[in-house]
Amino acid sequence: MNFYVMTLFPEMVEHGLSTSITGRAMEKGIISLDAVNIRDYTKDRHRKVDDYTYGGGAGMLMTPQPVYDCYRAVTQKIKTGKMPELSELDDDMIPDKKSVRCVYLTPQGEVFNQAKAKELAAEESLILLCGHYEGIDERVLEEIVTDNISIGDYVLTGGELAAMVVCDAVSRMVPGVLTNEMSGVGESFEGGLLEYPQYTRPEIWMGKSVPPILISGDHAKVDKWRYEQSLERTRQRRPDLYEKVDSSKKI
Ligand code: ADE
């Protein structure tokens, strides 16, 4: 999986993803990350990338030219393996329309979930577009965006944290990123349920014992107990998810 993040703050995204599991996956070459600075593609003498909104109102909007030329550079890199600078971009180089999925991070998007993470993990390359200020001129969004994604019903100062969330969750779904021990089997949202509670040593901590069934050695009973715990936890904490569980699966 190759991630291309178009942003005004590439260091933020690089730092956020270069440690831990995603960092290791990059070192192993299972995933790659190109955080591309949209400002490097502005034609403005003063490197400006924003302007006032037509119709008035507070705040500035990102202008279409730097975003579109950055997108042209990224799609060229996907095609040829080389990222052109602004001066190397041909005016007649028009990308195949929406041939690579381009995700715009916006509170106005579809709310991100595990199913979407799995779906995006099947792509070979993904472009993520981060907005700042009041957002991005609508015309360039119409031209390049295939998916609008929100990470929740709140407003962030920019799309970078949201892009990192999406890259992290998608990476975990790419084969080879998680080792066997970290495998996603049984984790929250698998089968539409939250994960059951887990315990490690010591067997008694602060006077509290580990549920005896987990040390019984009876795997069938452990599985049944975990499933019941998952159901109960989902019912209590996420009634919205519980409602969607097939009634034949509710004990
Ligand atoms: N940009 C600003 N807020 C956002 C959100 N909640 N999700 C995705 N991108 C955003």
CSV table of C-alpha atoms and ligand atoms in Angstrom, one decimal:
chain,number,residue,atom,x,y,z
A,1,MET,CA,0.0,0.0,0.0
A,2,ASN,CA,1.4,3.4,-1.0
A,3,PHE,CA,0.0,6.4,0.8
A,4,TYR,CA,0.3,9.9,-0.7
A,5,VAL,CA,-0.7,12.6,1.7
A,6,MET,CA,-1.2,16.1,0.2
A,7,THR,CA,-0.8,18.6,3.0
A,8,LEU,CA,0.6,21.9,4.1
A,9,PHE,CA,2.3,20.2,7.0
A,10,PRO,CA,4.1,17.1,5.7
A,11,GLU,CA,6.4,16.8,8.8
A,12,MET,CA,3.3,16.3,11.0
A,13,VAL,CA,2.1,13.3,9.0
A,14,GLU,CA,5.6,11.8,8.6
A,15,HIS,CA,6.3,12.1,12.4
A,16,GLY,CA,2.9,10.7,13.3
A,17,LEU,CA,3.3,7.6,11.2
A,18,SER,CA,7.0,6.8,11.3
A,19,THR,CA,7.1,5.1,14.7
A,20,SER,CA,5.6,1.8,16.1
A,21,ILE,CA,3.7,-0.6,13.8
A,22,THR,CA,3.3,1.7,10.8
A,23,GLY,CA,6.9,2.8,11.0
A,24,ARG,CA,8.0,-0.9,11.1
A,25,ALA,CA,5.8,-1.6,8.1
A,26,MET,CA,7.5,1.2,6.2
A,27,GLU,CA,10.9,-0.1,7.0
A,28,LYS,CA,9.8,-3.5,5.8
A,29,GLY,CA,8.5,-2.0,2.6
A,30,ILE,CA,4.9,-3.3,3.1
A,31,ILE,CA,3.6,0.2,3.1
A,32,SER,CA,5.1,3.5,1.9
A,33,LEU,CA,4.3,7.1,2.7
A,34,ASP,CA,4.9,10.2,0.6
A,35,ALA,CA,3.8,13.4,2.5
A,36,VAL,CA,3.8,16.0,-0.2
A,37,ASN,CA,3.8,19.7,0.5
A,38,ILE,CA,1.0,21.4,-1.4
A,39,ARG,CA,2.9,24.8,-1.0
A,40,ASP,CA,5.7,23.4,-3.2
A,41,TYR,CA,3.2,23.5,-6.1
A,42,THR,CA,2.0,27.0,-5.8
A,43,LYS,CA,2.7,29.4,-8.7
A,44,ASP,CA,2.3,32.4,-6.4
A,45,ARG,CA,5.5,34.5,-6.1
A,46,HIS,CA,5.0,34.7,-2.3
A,47,ARG,CA,4.2,31.0,-2.0
A,48,LYS,CA,0.6,31.8,-1.0
A,49,VAL,CA,-1.9,28.9,-1.1
A,50,ASP,CA,-5.0,30.6,0.3
A,51,ASP,CA,-7.4,33.6,-0.5
A,52,TYR,CA,-10.6,35.2,0.6
A,53,THR,CA,-13.9,33.5,-0.1
A,54,TYR,CA,-16.3,34.8,-2.8
A,55,GLY,CA,-19.5,36.0,-1.2
A,56,GLY,CA,-17.8,37.2,1.9
A,57,GLY,CA,-17.5,35.5,5.3
A,58,ALA,CA,-14.7,35.0,7.7
A,59,GLY,CA,-11.6,32.9,7.0
A,60,MET,CA,-9.5,31.9,4.0
A,61,LEU,CA,-9.9,29.1,1.6
A,62,MET,CA,-7.2,27.0,-0.1
A,63,THR,CA,-6.9,28.0,-3.8
A,64,PRO,CA,-7.4,25.3,-6.5
A,65,GLN,CA,-4.1,25.7,-8.5
A,66,PRO,CA,-1.6,24.4,-5.9
A,67,VAL,CA,-3.9,21.6,-4.9
A,68,TYR,CA,-4.4,20.5,-8.5
A,69,ASP,CA,-0.8,20.7,-9.5
A,70,CYS,CA,0.2,18.8,-6.4
A,71,TYR,CA,-2.3,16.2,-7.4
A,72,ARG,CA,-0.9,16.1,-11.0
A,73,ALA,CA,2.6,15.5,-9.5
A,74,VAL,CA,1.4,12.7,-7.2
A,75,THR,CA,-0.5,10.9,-10.0
A,76,GLN,CA,2.6,11.3,-12.2
A,77,LYS,CA,4.7,9.7,-9.4
A,78,ILE,CA,2.2,6.8,-9.1
A,79,LYS,CA,2.5,6.3,-12.9
A,80,THR,CA,6.2,6.8,-13.5
A,81,GLY,CA,7.9,6.4,-10.0
A,82,LYS,CA,9.3,9.9,-10.1
A,83,MET,CA,7.7,12.9,-8.4
A,84,PRO,CA,8.0,16.0,-10.7
A,85,GLU,CA,8.6,19.4,-9.3
A,86,LEU,CA,6.2,22.3,-10.3
A,87,SER,CA,8.6,23.4,-13.0
A,88,GLU,CA,8.7,19.9,-14.5
A,89,LEU,CA,4.9,19.6,-14.8
A,90,ASP,CA,3.6,19.8,-18.4
A,91,ASP,CA,0.5,21.8,-18.9
A,92,ASP,CA,-0.9,19.1,-21.1
A,93,MET,CA,-0.3,16.4,-18.5
A,94,ILE,CA,-3.9,15.7,-17.5
A,95,PRO,CA,-4.3,12.8,-15.1
A,96,ASP,CA,-6.6,9.9,-15.9
A,97,LYS,CA,-9.7,11.1,-14.2
A,98,LYS,CA,-10.1,9.6,-10.7
A,99,SER,CA,-8.1,6.5,-11.6
A,100,VAL,CA,-6.6,6.5,-8.1
A,101,ARG,CA,-8.8,6.9,-5.1
A,102,CYS,CA,-8.4,10.4,-3.6
A,103,VAL,CA,-9.8,10.8,0.0
A,104,TYR,CA,-10.6,14.3,1.2
A,105,LEU,CA,-10.7,14.5,5.0
A,106,THR,CA,-13.6,16.6,5.9
A,107,PRO,CA,-16.2,16.8,8.7
A,108,GLN,CA,-18.8,16.7,5.9
A,109,GLY,CA,-17.7,13.2,4.8
A,110,GLU,CA,-19.0,9.7,5.4
A,111,VAL,CA,-18.0,8.7,9.0
A,112,PHE,CA,-15.0,6.4,8.9
A,113,ASN,CA,-15.3,2.9,10.2
A,114,GLN,CA,-13.6,-0.5,10.1
A,115,ALA,CA,-15.4,-1.6,7.0
A,116,LYS,CA,-14.2,1.4,5.1
A,117,ALA,CA,-10.6,0.8,6.4
A,118,LYS,CA,-10.8,-2.8,5.0
A,119,GLU,CA,-12.2,-1.5,1.7
A,120,LEU,CA,-9.4,1.1,1.3
A,121,ALA,CA,-6.7,-1.5,2.2
A,122,ALA,CA,-7.5,-3.3,-1.0
A,123,GLU,CA,-6.2,-0.4,-3.1
A,124,GLU,CA,-2.6,-0.3,-4.3
A,125,SER,CA,-2.3,3.4,-3.9
A,126,LEU,CA,-4.3,6.0,-1.9
A,127,ILE,CA,-4.1,9.8,-2.1
A,128,LEU,CA,-5.3,11.7,1.0
A,129,LEU,CA,-6.0,15.4,0.8
A,130,CYS,CA,-5.8,17.5,3.9
A,131,GLY,CA,-7.5,20.9,4.0
A,132,HIS,CA,-6.7,23.8,6.2
A,133,TYR,CA,-8.2,27.2,7.0
A,134,GLU,CA,-11.9,27.1,6.0
A,135,GLY,CA,-11.3,24.4,3.5
A,136,ILE,CA,-10.6,24.1,-0.2
A,137,ASP,CA,-12.2,25.6,-3.4
A,138,GLU,CA,-15.1,23.3,-4.4
A,139,ARG,CA,-14.0,23.2,-8.1
A,140,VAL,CA,-10.8,21.3,-7.5
A,141,LEU,CA,-12.5,18.9,-5.0
A,142,GLU,CA,-15.1,18.1,-7.8
A,143,GLU,CA,-12.2,17.4,-10.2
A,144,ILE,CA,-10.1,15.0,-8.0
A,145,VAL,CA,-11.9,13.7,-4.9
A,146,THR,CA,-13.4,10.2,-5.0
A,147,ASP,CA,-14.2,9.7,-1.3
A,148,ASN,CA,-15.1,12.3,1.4
A,149,ILE,CA,-14.2,10.9,4.9
A,150,SER,CA,-14.9,12.3,8.4
A,151,ILE,CA,-13.3,10.7,11.5
A,152,GLY,CA,-16.2,11.9,13.7
A,153,ASP,CA,-18.7,14.6,14.4
A,154,TYR,CA,-16.3,17.3,15.6
A,155,VAL,CA,-14.1,19.9,13.8
A,156,LEU,CA,-10.3,19.6,13.7
A,157,THR,CA,-8.0,22.5,12.8
A,158,GLY,CA,-6.9,20.6,9.7
A,159,GLY,CA,-7.2,17.2,7.9
A,160,GLU,CA,-3.7,15.9,9.0
A,161,LEU,CA,-4.8,14.1,12.2
A,162,ALA,CA,-7.7,12.6,10.3
A,163,ALA,CA,-5.4,11.5,7.5
A,164,MET,CA,-3.1,9.8,10.1
A,165,VAL,CA,-6.0,8.0,11.6
A,166,VAL,CA,-7.1,6.7,8.2
A,167,CYS,CA,-3.5,5.7,7.2
A,168,ASP,CA,-3.1,3.9,10.6
A,169,ALA,CA,-6.4,2.0,10.4
A,170,VAL,CA,-5.9,1.1,6.7
A,171,SER,CA,-2.3,-0.1,7.3
A,172,ARG,CA,-3.4,-2.6,10.0
A,173,MET,CA,-5.6,-4.2,7.3
A,174,VAL,CA,-2.8,-4.6,4.8
A,175,PRO,CA,-1.5,-8.2,4.9
A,176,GLY,CA,1.9,-8.5,6.7
A,177,VAL,CA,1.6,-5.3,8.8
A,178,LEU,CA,0.2,-7.1,11.9
A,179,THR,CA,2.2,-10.1,13.1
A,180,ASN,CA,0.3,-13.3,14.1
A,181,GLU,CA,0.4,-12.2,17.7
A,182,MET,CA,-1.2,-8.9,16.9
A,183,SER,CA,-3.8,-10.3,14.6
A,184,GLY,CA,-7.1,-8.5,14.3
A,185,VAL,CA,-9.1,-11.7,14.9
A,186,GLY,CA,-11.6,-11.1,17.8
A,187,GLU,CA,-10.8,-7.4,18.0
A,188,SER,CA,-13.5,-4.7,18.3
A,189,PHE,CA,-15.8,-4.4,15.3
A,190,GLU,CA,-15.0,-7.9,14.0
A,191,GLY,CA,-18.4,-9.3,13.4
A,192,GLY,CA,-20.0,-6.0,14.4
A,193,LEU,CA,-19.2,-6.5,18.2
A,194,LEU,CA,-16.8,-4.8,20.6
A,195,GLU,CA,-14.0,-6.9,22.0
A,196,TYR,CA,-14.4,-8.9,25.2
A,197,PRO,CA,-12.3,-7.9,28.3
A,198,GLN,CA,-8.8,-9.3,28.6
A,199,TYR,CA,-6.5,-10.1,31.4
A,200,THR,CA,-2.8,-10.9,31.9
A,201,ARG,CA,-0.6,-11.7,35.0
A,202,PRO,CA,-0.8,-11.5,37.9
A,203,GLU,CA,-3.7,-13.8,38.5
A,204,ILE,CA,-4.8,-11.7,41.5
A,205,TRP,CA,-4.2,-7.9,41.5
A,206,MET,CA,-5.4,-5.5,44.2
A,207,GLY,CA,-7.6,-8.4,45.5
A,208,LYS,CA,-9.3,-8.9,42.1
A,209,SER,CA,-9.1,-12.3,40.5
A,210,VAL,CA,-9.0,-13.1,36.8
A,211,PRO,CA,-12.3,-14.7,35.8
A,212,PRO,CA,-11.8,-18.4,36.7
A,213,ILE,CA,-13.0,-19.7,33.3
A,214,LEU,CA,-10.0,-18.2,31.6
A,215,ILE,CA,-7.6,-20.4,33.6
A,216,SER,CA,-9.8,-23.5,33.3
A,217,GLY,CA,-8.0,-24.7,30.1
A,218,ASP,CA,-11.4,-25.4,28.5
A,219,HIS,CA,-11.2,-23.6,25.2
A,220,ALA,CA,-14.8,-24.1,24.1
A,221,LYS,CA,-15.9,-22.5,27.4
A,222,VAL,CA,-13.5,-19.7,27.0
A,223,ASP,CA,-14.7,-18.9,23.5
A,224,LYS,CA,-18.4,-19.0,24.7
A,225,TRP,CA,-17.6,-16.7,27.7
A,226,ARG,CA,-15.8,-14.3,25.4
A,227,TYR,CA,-18.6,-14.2,22.9
A,228,GLU,CA,-21.1,-13.5,25.7
A,229,GLN,CA,-18.9,-10.7,27.1
A,230,SER,CA,-18.6,-9.2,23.6
A,231,LEU,CA,-22.4,-9.2,23.2
A,232,GLU,CA,-23.0,-7.7,26.7
A,233,ARG,CA,-20.3,-5.0,26.3
A,234,THR,CA,-21.7,-4.0,22.9
A,235,ARG,CA,-25.3,-3.9,24.4
A,236,GLN,CA,-24.2,-1.7,27.3
A,237,ARG,CA,-21.6,0.6,25.5
A,238,ARG,CA,-22.8,0.8,21.9
A,239,PRO,CA,-26.6,0.1,21.7
A,240,ASP,CA,-26.4,1.5,18.1
A,241,LEU,CA,-24.1,-1.4,17.1
A,242,TYR,CA,-26.0,-3.9,19.2
A,243,GLU,CA,-29.3,-3.1,17.4
A,244,LYS,CA,-27.6,-4.2,14.1
A,245,VAL,CA,-26.5,-7.6,15.4
A,246,ASP,CA,-28.5,-10.5,13.9
A,247,SER,CA,-31.0,-11.6,16.5
A,248,SER,CA,-30.0,-15.3,16.0
A,249,LYS,CA,-26.5,-14.3,17.3
A,250,LYS,CA,-27.9,-12.8,20.5
A,251,ILE,CA,-28.0,-15.2,23.3
B,1,ADE,N1,-11.1,18.1,9.1
B,1,ADE,C1,-11.6,18.8,10.1
B,1,ADE,N2,-12.3,18.1,10.9
B,1,ADE,C2,-12.3,16.8,10.4
B,1,ADE,C3,-13.0,15.6,10.8
B,1,ADE,N3,-13.8,15.5,11.9
B,1,ADE,N4,-12.8,14.5,10.1
B,1,ADE,C4,-12.0,14.6,9.0
B,1,ADE,N5,-11.3,15.7,8.6
B,1,ADE,C5,-11.5,16.8,9.3
